[in-house]
């Protein structure tokens, strides 16, 4: 089974650059305090690293 991470949106995309909004949409997040369980890949980690002020990694699962 693949590793997964649980990501939670903690910041609003209002008054943020369009690229940051698109990154949130790419992660499947669009509303405050929503969580998603995503596969732990370098591309997902890179997306999270680009917007650390908007998302938080809650949990890492195996």
CSV table of N, CA and C in Angstrom, one decimal, residues 2-8 22-29 36-52 55-60:
chain,number,residue,atom,x,y,z
A,2,UNK,N,0.5,2.2,-0.7
A,2,UNK,CA,1.3,3.5,-0.9
A,2,UNK,C,1.1,4.4,0.4
A,3,UNK,N,2.1,5.2,0.6
A,3,UNK,CA,2.1,6.1,1.7
A,3,UNK,C,1.1,7.2,1.3
A,4,UNK,N,0.4,7.8,2.3
A,4,UNK,CA,-0.5,8.9,2.0
A,4,UNK,C,-0.2,10.0,3.1
A,5,UNK,N,-0.6,11.2,2.8
A,5,UNK,CA,-0.6,12.3,3.7
A,5,UNK,C,-2.0,12.9,3.8
A,6,UNK,N,-2.3,13.5,4.9
A,6,UNK,CA,-3.6,14.2,5.1
A,6,UNK,C,-3.2,15.7,5.1
A,7,UNK,N,-3.8,16.4,4.2
A,7,UNK,CA,-3.5,17.8,4.0
A,7,UNK,C,-4.8,18.6,4.4
A,8,UNK,N,-4.6,19.7,5.2
A,8,UNK,CA,-5.7,20.5,5.5
A,8,UNK,C,-5.5,22.0,5.1
A,22,UNK,N,-4.5,28.1,-8.0
A,22,UNK,CA,-4.5,26.9,-8.9
A,22,UNK,C,-3.9,25.7,-8.2
A,23,UNK,N,-2.9,26.0,-7.4
A,23,UNK,CA,-2.2,24.9,-6.6
A,23,UNK,C,-3.2,24.3,-5.6
A,24,UNK,N,-3.9,25.1,-4.9
A,24,UNK,CA,-5.0,24.6,-4.0
A,24,UNK,C,-6.0,23.8,-4.7
A,25,UNK,N,-6.4,24.2,-5.9
A,25,UNK,CA,-7.4,23.4,-6.7
A,25,UNK,C,-6.8,22.1,-7.1
A,26,UNK,N,-5.5,22.1,-7.5
A,26,UNK,CA,-4.8,20.9,-7.8
A,26,UNK,C,-4.7,19.9,-6.7
A,27,UNK,N,-4.6,20.4,-5.5
A,27,UNK,CA,-4.6,19.5,-4.3
A,27,UNK,C,-6.0,19.1,-3.9
A,28,UNK,N,-7.0,19.6,-4.6
A,28,UNK,CA,-8.4,19.2,-4.3
A,28,UNK,C,-9.0,20.0,-3.1
A,29,UNK,N,-8.4,21.1,-2.8
A,29,UNK,CA,-8.9,22.0,-1.7
A,29,UNK,C,-9.5,23.3,-2.3
A,36,UNK,N,-7.9,16.6,2.8
A,36,UNK,CA,-7.8,15.6,1.7
A,36,UNK,C,-6.7,14.6,2.1
A,37,UNK,N,-7.0,13.4,1.7
A,37,UNK,CA,-5.9,12.3,1.9
A,37,UNK,C,-5.4,12.1,0.5
A,38,UNK,N,-4.1,12.4,0.3
A,38,UNK,CA,-3.4,12.4,-1.0
A,38,UNK,C,-2.2,11.4,-0.9
A,39,UNK,N,-1.9,10.8,-2.1
A,39,UNK,CA,-0.7,10.0,-2.2
A,39,UNK,C,0.5,10.8,-1.9
A,40,UNK,N,1.5,10.2,-1.2
A,40,UNK,CA,2.7,10.9,-0.8
A,40,UNK,C,3.7,10.8,-1.9
A,41,UNK,N,3.7,11.7,-2.9
A,41,UNK,CA,4.6,11.7,-4.0
A,41,UNK,C,5.4,13.0,-4.0
A,42,UNK,N,6.5,13.0,-4.7
A,42,UNK,CA,7.3,14.3,-4.7
A,42,UNK,C,6.5,15.5,-5.3
A,43,UNK,N,5.6,15.2,-6.3
A,43,UNK,CA,4.9,16.3,-6.9
A,43,UNK,C,3.9,16.9,-5.9
A,44,UNK,N,3.2,16.0,-5.1
A,44,UNK,CA,2.3,16.5,-4.1
A,44,UNK,C,3.1,17.3,-3.0
A,45,UNK,N,4.2,16.7,-2.6
A,45,UNK,CA,5.1,17.4,-1.6
A,45,UNK,C,5.5,18.8,-2.1
A,46,UNK,N,5.8,18.9,-3.4
A,46,UNK,CA,6.3,20.1,-3.9
A,46,UNK,C,5.1,21.2,-4.0
A,47,UNK,N,3.9,20.7,-4.2
A,47,UNK,CA,2.8,21.6,-4.2
A,47,UNK,C,2.5,22.1,-2.8
A,48,UNK,N,2.6,21.3,-1.8
A,48,UNK,CA,2.4,21.7,-0.5
A,48,UNK,C,3.5,22.7,0.0
A,49,UNK,N,4.8,22.4,-0.5
A,49,UNK,CA,5.9,23.3,-0.2
A,49,UNK,C,5.7,24.7,-0.8
A,50,UNK,N,5.0,24.8,-1.9
A,50,UNK,CA,4.8,26.1,-2.6
A,50,UNK,C,3.8,27.0,-1.8
A,51,UNK,N,2.9,26.4,-1.0
A,51,UNK,CA,1.9,27.2,-0.3
A,51,UNK,C,1.8,26.8,1.1
A,52,UNK,N,2.9,26.8,1.9
A,52,UNK,CA,2.9,26.4,3.3
A,52,UNK,C,2.0,27.3,4.2
A,55,UNK,N,-1.7,25.7,3.6
A,55,UNK,CA,-2.0,24.3,3.9
A,55,UNK,C,-1.1,23.8,5.0
A,56,UNK,N,-1.6,22.7,5.6
A,56,UNK,CA,-0.8,22.1,6.7
A,56,UNK,C,-1.0,20.6,6.5
A,57,UNK,N,0.2,19.9,6.7
A,57,UNK,CA,0.1,18.4,6.7
A,57,UNK,C,-0.3,18.0,8.1
A,58,UNK,N,-1.4,17.3,8.2
A,58,UNK,CA,-2.0,16.9,9.5
A,58,UNK,C,-1.4,15.5,9.9
A,59,UNK,N,-1.3,14.6,9.0
A,59,UNK,CA,-0.9,13.2,9.3
A,59,UNK,C,-0.2,12.6,8.1
A,60,UNK,N,0.7,11.7,8.4
A,60,UNK,CA,1.3,10.9,7.4
A,60,UNK,C,1.0,9.4,7.7
